[in-house]
PDB file of C-alpha atoms in Angstrom:
ATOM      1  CA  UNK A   1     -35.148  45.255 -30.446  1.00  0.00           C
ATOM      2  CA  UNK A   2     -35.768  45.452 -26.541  1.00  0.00           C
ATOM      3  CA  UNK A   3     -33.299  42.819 -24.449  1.00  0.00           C
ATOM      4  CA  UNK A   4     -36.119  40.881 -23.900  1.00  0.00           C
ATOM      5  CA  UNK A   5     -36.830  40.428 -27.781  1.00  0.00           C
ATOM      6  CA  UNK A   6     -32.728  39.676 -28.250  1.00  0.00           C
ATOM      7  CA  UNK A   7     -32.711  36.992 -25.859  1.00  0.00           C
ATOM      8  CA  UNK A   8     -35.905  35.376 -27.481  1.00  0.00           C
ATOM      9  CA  UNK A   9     -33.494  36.065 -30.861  1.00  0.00           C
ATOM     10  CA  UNK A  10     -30.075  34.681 -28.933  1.00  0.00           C
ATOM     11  CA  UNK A  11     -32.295  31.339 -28.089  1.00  0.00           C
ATOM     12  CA  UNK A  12     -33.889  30.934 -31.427  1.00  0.00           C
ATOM     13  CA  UNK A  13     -30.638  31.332 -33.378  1.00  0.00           C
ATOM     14  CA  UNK A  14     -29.261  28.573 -31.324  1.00  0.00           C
ATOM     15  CA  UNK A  15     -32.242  26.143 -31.305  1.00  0.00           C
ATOM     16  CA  UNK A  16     -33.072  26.829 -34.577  1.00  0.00           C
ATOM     17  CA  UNK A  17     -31.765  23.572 -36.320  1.00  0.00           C
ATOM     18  CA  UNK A  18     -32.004  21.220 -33.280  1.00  0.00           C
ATOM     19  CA  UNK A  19     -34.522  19.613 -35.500  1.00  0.00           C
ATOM     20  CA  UNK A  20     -31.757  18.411 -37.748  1.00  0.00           C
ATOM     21  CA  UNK A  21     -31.126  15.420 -35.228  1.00  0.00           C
ATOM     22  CA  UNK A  22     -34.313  13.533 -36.497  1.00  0.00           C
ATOM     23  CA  UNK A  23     -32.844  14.205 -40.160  1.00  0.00           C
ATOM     24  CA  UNK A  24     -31.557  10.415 -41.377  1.00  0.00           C
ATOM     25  CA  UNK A  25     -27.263  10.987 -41.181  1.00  0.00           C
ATOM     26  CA  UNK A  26     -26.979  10.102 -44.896  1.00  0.00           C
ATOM     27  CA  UNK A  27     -28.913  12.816 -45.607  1.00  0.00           C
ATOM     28  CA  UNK A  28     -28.070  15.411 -43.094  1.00  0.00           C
ATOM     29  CA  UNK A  29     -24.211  14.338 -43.597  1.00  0.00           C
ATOM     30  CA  UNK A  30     -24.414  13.866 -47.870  1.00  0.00           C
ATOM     31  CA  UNK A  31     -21.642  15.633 -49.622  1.00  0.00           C
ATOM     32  CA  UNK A  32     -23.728  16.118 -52.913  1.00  0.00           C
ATOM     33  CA  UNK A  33     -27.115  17.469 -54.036  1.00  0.00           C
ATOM     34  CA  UNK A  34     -30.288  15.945 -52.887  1.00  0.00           C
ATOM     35  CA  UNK A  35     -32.773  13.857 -54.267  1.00  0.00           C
ATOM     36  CA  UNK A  36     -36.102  15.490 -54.607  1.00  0.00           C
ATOM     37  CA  UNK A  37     -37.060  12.794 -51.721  1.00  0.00           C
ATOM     38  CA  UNK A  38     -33.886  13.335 -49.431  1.00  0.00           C
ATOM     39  CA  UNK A  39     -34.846  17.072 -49.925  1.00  0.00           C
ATOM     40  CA  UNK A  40     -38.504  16.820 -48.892  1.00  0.00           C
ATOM     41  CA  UNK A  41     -36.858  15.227 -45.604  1.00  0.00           C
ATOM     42  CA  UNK A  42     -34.825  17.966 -45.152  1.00  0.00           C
ATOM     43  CA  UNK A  43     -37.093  20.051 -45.134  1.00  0.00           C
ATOM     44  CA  UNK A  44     -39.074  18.847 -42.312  1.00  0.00           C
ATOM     45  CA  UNK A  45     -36.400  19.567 -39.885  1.00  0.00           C
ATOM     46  CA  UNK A  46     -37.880  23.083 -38.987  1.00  0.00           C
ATOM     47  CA  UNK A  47     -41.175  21.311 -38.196  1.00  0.00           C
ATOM     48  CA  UNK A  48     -39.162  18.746 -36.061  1.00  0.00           C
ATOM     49  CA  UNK A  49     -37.591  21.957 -34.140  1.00  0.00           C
ATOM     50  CA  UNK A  50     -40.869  23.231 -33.350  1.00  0.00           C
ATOM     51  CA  UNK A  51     -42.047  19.621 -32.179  1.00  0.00           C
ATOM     52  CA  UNK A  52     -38.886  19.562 -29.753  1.00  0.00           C
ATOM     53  CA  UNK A  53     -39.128  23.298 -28.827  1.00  0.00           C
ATOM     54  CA  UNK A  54     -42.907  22.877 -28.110  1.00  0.00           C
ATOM     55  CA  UNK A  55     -42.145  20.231 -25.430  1.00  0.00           C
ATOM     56  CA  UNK A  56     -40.733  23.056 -23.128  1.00  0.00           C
ATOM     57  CA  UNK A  57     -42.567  25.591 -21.478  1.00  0.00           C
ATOM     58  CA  UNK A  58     -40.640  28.867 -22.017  1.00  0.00           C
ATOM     59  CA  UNK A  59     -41.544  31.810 -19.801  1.00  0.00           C
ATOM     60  CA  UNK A  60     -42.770  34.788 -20.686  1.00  0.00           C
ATOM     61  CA  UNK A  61     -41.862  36.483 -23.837  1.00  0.00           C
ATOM     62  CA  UNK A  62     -39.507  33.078 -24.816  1.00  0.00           C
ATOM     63  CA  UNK A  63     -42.435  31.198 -25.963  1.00  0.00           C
ATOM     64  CA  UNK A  64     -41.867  32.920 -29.552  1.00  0.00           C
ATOM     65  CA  UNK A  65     -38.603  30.949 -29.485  1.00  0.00           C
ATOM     66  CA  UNK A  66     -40.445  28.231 -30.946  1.00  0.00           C
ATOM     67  CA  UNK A  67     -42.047  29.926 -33.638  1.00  0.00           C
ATOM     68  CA  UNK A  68     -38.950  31.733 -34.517  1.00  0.00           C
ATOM     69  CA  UNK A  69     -36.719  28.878 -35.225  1.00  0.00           C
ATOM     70  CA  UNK A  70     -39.835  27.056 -36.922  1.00  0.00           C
ATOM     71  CA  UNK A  71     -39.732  29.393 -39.269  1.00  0.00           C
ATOM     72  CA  UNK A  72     -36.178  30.678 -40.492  1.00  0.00           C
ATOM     73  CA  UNK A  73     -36.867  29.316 -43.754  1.00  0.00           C
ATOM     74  CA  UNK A  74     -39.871  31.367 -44.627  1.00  0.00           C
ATOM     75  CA  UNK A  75     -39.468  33.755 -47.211  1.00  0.00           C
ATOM     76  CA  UNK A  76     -40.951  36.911 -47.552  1.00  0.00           C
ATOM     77  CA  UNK A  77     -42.795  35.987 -51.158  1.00  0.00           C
ATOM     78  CA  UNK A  78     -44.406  33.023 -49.256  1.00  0.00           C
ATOM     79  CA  UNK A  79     -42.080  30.659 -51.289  1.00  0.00           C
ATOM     80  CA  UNK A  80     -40.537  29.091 -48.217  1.00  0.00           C
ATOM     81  CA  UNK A  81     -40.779  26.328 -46.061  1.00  0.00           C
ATOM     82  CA  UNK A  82     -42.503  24.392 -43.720  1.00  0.00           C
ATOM     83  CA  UNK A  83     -45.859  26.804 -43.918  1.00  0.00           C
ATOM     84  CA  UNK A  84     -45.283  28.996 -46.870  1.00  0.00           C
ATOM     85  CA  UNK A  85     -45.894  32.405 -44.091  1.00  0.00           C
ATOM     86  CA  UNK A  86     -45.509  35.383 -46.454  1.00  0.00           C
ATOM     87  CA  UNK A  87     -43.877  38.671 -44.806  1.00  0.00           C
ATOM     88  CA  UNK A  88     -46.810  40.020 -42.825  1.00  0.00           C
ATOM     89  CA  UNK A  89     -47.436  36.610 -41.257  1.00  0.00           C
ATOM     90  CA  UNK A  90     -43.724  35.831 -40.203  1.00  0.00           C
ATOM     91  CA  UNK A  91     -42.229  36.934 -36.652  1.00  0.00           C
ATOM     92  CA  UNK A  92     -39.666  39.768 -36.918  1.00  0.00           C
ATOM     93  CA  UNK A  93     -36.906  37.533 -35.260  1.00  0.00           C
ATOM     94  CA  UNK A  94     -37.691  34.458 -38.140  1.00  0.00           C
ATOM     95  CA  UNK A  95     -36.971  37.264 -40.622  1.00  0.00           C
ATOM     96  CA  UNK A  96     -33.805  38.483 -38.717  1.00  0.00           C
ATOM     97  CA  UNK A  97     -32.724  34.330 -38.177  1.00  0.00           C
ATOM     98  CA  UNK A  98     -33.561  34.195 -42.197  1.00  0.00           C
ATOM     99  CA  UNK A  99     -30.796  36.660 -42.944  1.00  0.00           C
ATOM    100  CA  UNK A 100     -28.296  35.269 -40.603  1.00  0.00           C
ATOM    101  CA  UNK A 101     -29.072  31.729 -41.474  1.00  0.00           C
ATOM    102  CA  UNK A 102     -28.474  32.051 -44.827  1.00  0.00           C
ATOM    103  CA  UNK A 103     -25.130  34.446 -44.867  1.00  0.00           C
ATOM    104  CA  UNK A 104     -23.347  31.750 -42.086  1.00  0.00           C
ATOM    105  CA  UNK A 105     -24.375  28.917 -44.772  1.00  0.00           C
ATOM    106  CA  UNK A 106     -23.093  31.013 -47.527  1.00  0.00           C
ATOM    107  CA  UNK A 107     -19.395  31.826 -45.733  1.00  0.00           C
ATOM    108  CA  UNK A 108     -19.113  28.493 -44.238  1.00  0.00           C
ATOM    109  CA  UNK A 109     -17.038  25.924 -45.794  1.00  0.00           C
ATOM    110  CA  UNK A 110     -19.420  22.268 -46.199  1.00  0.00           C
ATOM    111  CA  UNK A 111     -18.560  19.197 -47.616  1.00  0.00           C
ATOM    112  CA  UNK A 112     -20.051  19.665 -50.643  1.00  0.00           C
ATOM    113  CA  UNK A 113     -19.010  23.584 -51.068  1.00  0.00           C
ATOM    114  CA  UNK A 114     -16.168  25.688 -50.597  1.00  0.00           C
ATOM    115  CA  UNK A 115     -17.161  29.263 -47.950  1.00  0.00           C
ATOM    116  CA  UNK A 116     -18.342  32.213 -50.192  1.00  0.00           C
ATOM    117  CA  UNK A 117     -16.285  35.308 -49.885  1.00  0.00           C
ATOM    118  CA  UNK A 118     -17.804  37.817 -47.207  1.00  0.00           C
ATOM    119  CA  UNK A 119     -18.914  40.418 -50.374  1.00  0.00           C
ATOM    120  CA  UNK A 120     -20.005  38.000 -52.185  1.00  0.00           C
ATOM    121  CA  UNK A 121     -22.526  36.738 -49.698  1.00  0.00           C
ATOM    122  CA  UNK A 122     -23.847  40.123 -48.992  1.00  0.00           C
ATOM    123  CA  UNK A 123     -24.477  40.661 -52.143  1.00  0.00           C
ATOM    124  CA  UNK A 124     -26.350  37.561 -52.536  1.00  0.00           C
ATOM    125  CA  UNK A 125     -28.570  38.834 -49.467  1.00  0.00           C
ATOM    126  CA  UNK A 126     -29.235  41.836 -51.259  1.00  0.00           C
ATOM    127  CA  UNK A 127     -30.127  40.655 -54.378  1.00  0.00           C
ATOM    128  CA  UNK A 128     -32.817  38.267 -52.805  1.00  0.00           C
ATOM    129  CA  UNK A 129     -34.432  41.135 -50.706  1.00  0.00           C
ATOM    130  CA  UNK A 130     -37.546  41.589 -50.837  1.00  0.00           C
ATOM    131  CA  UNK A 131     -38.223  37.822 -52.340  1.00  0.00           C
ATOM    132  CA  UNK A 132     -36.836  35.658 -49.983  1.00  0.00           C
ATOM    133  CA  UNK A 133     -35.324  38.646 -47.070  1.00  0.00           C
ATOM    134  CA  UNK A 134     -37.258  41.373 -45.734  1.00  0.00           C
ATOM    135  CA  UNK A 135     -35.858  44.508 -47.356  1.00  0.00           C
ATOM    136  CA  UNK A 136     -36.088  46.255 -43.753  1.00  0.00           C
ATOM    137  CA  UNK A 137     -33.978  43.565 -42.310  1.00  0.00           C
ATOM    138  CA  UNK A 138     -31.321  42.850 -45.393  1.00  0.00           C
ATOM    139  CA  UNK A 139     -30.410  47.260 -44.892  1.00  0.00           C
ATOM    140  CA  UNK A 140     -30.032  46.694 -41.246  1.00  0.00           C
ATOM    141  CA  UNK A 141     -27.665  43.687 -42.357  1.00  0.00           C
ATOM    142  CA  UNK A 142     -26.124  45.788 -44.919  1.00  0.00           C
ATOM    143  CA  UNK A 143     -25.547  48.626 -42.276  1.00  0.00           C
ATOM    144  CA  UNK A 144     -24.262  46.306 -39.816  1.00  0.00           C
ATOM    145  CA  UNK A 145     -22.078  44.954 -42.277  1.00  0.00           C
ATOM    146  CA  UNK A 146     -20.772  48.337 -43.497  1.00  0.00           C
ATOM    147  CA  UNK A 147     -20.064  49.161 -40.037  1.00  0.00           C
ATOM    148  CA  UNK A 148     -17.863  46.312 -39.178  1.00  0.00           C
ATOM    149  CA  UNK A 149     -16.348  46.452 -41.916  1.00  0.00           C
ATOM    150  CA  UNK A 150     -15.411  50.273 -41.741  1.00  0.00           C
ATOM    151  CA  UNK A 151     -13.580  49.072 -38.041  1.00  0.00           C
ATOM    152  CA  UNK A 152      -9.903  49.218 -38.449  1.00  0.00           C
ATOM    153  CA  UNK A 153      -8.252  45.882 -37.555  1.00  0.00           C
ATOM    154  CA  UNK A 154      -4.568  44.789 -37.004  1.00  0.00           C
ATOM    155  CA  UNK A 155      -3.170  42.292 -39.089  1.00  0.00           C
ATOM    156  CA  UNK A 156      -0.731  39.495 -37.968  1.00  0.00           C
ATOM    157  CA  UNK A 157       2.430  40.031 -40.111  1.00  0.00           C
ATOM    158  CA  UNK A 158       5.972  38.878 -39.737  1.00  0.00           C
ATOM    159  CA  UNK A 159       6.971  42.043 -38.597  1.00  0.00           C
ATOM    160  CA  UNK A 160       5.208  41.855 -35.264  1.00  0.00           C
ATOM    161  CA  UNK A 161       6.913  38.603 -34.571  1.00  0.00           C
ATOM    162  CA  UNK A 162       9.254  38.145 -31.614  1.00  0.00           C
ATOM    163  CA  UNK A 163      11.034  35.119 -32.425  1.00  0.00           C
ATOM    164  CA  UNK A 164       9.496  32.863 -29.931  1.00  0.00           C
ATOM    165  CA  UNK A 165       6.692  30.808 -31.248  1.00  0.00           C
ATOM    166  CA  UNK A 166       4.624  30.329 -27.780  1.00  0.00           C
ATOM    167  CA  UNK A 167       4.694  33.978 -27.865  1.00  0.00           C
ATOM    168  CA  UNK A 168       3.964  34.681 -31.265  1.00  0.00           C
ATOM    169  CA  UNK A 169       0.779  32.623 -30.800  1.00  0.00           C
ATOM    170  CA  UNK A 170      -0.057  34.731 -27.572  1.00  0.00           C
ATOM    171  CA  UNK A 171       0.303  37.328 -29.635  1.00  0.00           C
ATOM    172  CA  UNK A 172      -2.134  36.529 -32.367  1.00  0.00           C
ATOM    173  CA  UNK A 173      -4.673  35.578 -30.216  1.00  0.00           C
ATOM    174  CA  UNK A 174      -4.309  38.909 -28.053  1.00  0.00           C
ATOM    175  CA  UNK A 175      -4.648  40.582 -31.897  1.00  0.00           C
ATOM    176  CA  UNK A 176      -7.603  38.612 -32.614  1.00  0.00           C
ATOM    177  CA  UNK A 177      -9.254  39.863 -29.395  1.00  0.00           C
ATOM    178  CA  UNK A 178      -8.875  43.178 -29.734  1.00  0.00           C
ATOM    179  CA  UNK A 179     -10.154  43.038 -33.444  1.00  0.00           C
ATOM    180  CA  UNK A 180     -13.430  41.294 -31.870  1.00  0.00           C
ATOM    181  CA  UNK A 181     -13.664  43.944 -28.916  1.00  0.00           C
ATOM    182  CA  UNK A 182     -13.052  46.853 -32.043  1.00  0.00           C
ATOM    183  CA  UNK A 183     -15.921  45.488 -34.107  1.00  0.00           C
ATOM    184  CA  UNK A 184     -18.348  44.794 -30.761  1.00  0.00           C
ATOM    185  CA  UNK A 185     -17.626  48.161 -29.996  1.00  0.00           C
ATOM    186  CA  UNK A 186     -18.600  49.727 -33.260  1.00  0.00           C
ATOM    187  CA  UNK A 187     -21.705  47.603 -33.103  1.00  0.00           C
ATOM    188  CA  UNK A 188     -22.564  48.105 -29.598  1.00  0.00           C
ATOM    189  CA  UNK A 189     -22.873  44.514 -28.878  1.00  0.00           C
ATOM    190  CA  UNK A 190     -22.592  44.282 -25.316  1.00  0.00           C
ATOM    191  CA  UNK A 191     -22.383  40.521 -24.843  1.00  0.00           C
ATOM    192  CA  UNK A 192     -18.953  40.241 -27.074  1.00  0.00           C
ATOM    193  CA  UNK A 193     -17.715  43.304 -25.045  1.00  0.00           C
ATOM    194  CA  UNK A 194     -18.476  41.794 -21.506  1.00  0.00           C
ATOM    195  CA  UNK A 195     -16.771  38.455 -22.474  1.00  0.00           C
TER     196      UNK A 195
END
């Protein structure tokens, strides 16, 4: 993608669940499954997005934010939701905010679940490619992921301790840093890199 297609991305991955605010809190906050009706609500919160999105008049080339985020829960077999889009008829970046959407949920810790393990994610991803992912996008995932994970990162041990704990904590910090700035590198993401 151009830098003009990542910012549309940047904004859509960031916007994309705005529509959650007009999702009932005893739904959006439950720490069990959902009723077949709290689900159907649910559900609507990608059309809510686009409702709030649509309100603003993005410039240019950001006018596909709104149909990106109003649609990172397509899937490629036209299964998904809120329009049922099959693969040809989704935007690139909804496909790319699919992926991404769905491995954050996985590795995340909820109420209701405990975080996957990284591996186990990925290979959740891949197994659903080409139903719910678009195979193009889950092996530039799986690359991505193969090449952060092939970055060599320091570990905080014991060992590297000084004895002071303010300084310790500098310490892990400055480690944690230079583990992000490793894998940015590797991945040639410029915005991790220049902050």
């Amino acid at each position: 993608l151009g830098n003009e297609e990542r910012e549309v991305l940047k904004y859509a991955a960031l916007l994309h669940d705005i529509g959650k605010i007009g999702i009932r809190d005893h739904v959006l906050l439950k720490n069990g499954p959902f009723t077949d009706d709290e689900r159907r609500e649910m559900n609507t919160h990608p059309i809510k997005t686009k409702s709030i999105l649509d309100k603003f008049r993005f410039p240019g080339r950001l006018q596909d934010v709104s149909a990106i985020a109003a649609h990172h829960h397509e899937k490629v077999n036209g299964k998904g939701y809120p329009d049922g889009l099959t693969g040809n008829e989704m935007h690139l970046g909804s496909k790319i905010l699919a992926v991404a959407d769905v491995f954050d949920a996985l590795t995340t810790e909820r109420p209701y679940k405990e975080a996957w393990p990284i591996e186990q994610a990925e290979d959740w991803i891949r197994s659903n490619s080409g139903t719910q992912f678009d195979p193009a996008v889950v092996a530039a995932f799986c690359a991505t992921r193969d090449l952060a994970r092939s970055v060599t990162k320091i570990e905080w041990s014991d060992r590297l301790s000084v004895g002071y704990p303010q300084m310790d904590e500098d310490h892990r910090q400055l480690i944690a840093i230079i583990n992000r700035l490793s894998t940015a590198g590797a991945l040639d993401n410029r915005q991790v890199i220049e902050f």
